[in-house]
XYZ file of N, CA, C and O in Angstrom:
208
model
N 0.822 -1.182 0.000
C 0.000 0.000 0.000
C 0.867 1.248 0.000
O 0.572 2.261 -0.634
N 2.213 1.082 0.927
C 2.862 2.404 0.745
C 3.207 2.569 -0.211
O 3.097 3.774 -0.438
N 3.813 1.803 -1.445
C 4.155 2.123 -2.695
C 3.199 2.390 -3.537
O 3.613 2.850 -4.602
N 1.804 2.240 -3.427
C 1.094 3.238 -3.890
C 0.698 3.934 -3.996
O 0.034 4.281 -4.973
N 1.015 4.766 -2.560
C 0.896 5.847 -2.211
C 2.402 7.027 -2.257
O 2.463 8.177 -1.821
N 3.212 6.409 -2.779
C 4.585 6.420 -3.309
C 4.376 6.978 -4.698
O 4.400 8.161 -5.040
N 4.167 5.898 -5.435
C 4.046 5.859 -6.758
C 2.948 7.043 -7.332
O 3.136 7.594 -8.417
N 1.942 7.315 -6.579
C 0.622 8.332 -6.852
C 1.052 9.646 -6.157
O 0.247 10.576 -6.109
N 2.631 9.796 -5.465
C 2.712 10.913 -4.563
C 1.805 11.681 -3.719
O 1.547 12.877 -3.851
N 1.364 10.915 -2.876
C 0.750 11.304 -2.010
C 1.086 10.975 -0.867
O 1.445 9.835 -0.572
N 0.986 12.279 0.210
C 2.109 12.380 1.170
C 0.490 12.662 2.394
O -0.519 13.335 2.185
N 0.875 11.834 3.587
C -0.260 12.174 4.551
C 0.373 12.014 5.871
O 1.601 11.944 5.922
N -0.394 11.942 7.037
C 0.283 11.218 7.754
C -0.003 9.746 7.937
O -0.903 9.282 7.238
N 0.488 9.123 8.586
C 0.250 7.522 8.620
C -0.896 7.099 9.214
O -1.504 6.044 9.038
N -1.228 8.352 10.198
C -2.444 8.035 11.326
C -4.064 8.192 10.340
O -5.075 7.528 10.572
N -3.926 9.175 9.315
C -4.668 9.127 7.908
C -4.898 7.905 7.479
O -5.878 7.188 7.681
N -3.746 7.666 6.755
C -3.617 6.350 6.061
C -4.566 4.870 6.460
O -5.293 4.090 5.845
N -3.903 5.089 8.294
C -4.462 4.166 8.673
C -6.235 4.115 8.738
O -6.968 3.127 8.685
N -6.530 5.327 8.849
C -7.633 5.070 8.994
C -8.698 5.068 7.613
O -9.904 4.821 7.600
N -7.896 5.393 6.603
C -8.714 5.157 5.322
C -8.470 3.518 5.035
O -9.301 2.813 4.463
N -7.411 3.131 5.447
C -7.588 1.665 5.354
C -8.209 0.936 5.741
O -8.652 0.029 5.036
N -8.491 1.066 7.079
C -9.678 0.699 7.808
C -10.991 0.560 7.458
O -11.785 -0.377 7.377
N -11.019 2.228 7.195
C -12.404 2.601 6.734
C -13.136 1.307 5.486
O -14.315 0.952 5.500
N -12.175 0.850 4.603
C -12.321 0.115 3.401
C -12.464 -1.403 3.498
O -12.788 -2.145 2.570
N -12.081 -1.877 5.170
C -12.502 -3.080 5.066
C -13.765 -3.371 5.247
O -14.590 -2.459 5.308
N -14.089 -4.528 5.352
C -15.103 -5.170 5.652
C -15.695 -5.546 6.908
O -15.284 -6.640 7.297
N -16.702 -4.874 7.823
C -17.215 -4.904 8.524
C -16.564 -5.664 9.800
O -16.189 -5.211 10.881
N -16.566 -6.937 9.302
C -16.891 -8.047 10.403
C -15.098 -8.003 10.641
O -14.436 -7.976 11.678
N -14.750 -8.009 9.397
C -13.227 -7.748 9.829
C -12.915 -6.772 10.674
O -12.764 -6.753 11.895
N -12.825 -5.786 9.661
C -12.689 -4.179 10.865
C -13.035 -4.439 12.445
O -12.366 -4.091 13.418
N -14.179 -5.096 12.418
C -14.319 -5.018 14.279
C -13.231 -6.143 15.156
O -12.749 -6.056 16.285
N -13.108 -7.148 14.144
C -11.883 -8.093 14.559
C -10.691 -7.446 14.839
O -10.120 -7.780 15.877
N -10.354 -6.871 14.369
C -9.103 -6.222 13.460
C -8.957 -4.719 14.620
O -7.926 -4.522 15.264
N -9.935 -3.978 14.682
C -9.460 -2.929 15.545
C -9.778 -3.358 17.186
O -10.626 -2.666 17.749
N -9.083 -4.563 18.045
C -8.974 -4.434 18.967
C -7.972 -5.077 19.208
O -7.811 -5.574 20.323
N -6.983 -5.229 18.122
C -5.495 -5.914 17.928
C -4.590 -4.649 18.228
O -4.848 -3.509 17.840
N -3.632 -4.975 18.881
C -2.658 -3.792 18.830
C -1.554 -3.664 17.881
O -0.889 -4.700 17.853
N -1.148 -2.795 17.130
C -0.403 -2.727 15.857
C 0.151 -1.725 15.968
O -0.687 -0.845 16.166
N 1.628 -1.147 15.945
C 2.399 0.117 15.651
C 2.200 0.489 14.572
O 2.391 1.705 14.617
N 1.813 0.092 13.180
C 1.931 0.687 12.292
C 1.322 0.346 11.126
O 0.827 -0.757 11.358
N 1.038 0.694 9.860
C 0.705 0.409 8.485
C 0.944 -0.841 8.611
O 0.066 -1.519 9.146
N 2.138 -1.467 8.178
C 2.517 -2.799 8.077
C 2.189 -4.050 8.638
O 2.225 -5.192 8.182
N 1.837 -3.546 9.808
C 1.516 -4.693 11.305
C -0.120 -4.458 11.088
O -0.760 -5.509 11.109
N -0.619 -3.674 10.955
C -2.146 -3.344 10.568
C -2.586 -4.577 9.429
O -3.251 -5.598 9.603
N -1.914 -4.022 8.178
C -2.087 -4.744 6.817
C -1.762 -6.455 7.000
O -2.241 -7.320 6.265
N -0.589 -6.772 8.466
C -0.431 -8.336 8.657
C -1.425 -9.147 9.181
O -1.641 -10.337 8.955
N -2.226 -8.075 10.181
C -3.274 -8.241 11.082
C -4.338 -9.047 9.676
O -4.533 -10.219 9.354
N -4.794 -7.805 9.175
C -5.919 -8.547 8.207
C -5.906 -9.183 7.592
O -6.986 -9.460 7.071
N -4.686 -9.917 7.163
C -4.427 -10.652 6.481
C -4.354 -11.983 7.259
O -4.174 -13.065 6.700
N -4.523 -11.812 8.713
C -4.351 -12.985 9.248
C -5.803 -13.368 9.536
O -6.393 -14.397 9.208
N -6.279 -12.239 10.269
C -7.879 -12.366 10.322
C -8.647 -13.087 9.450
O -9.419 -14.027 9.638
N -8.153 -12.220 7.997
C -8.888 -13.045 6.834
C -9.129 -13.889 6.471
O -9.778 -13.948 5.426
């Protein structure tokens, strides 16, 4: 995801980021998913992927 946000130059902060990512999952996930603790983009994006 950061390299597409790389590649499209677009500069935010991460705390943004994170939450438009969020915003885009899927329900049942998202509620799984936001009571995991994660430092960052990366650990976020591992999370759902594990959830999933």
């Amino acid at each position: 995801m950061e390299l597409y946000l790389m590649s499209a130059i677009i500069r935010e902060e991460e705390r943004t980021t994170v939450a438009r990512f969020q915003n885009g999952l899927n329900l049942e996930i998202r509620d799984r998913v936001e009571i995991l603790p994660y430092r960052d983009l990366n650990e976020l994006v591992q999370l759902y992927i594990g959830v999933e």
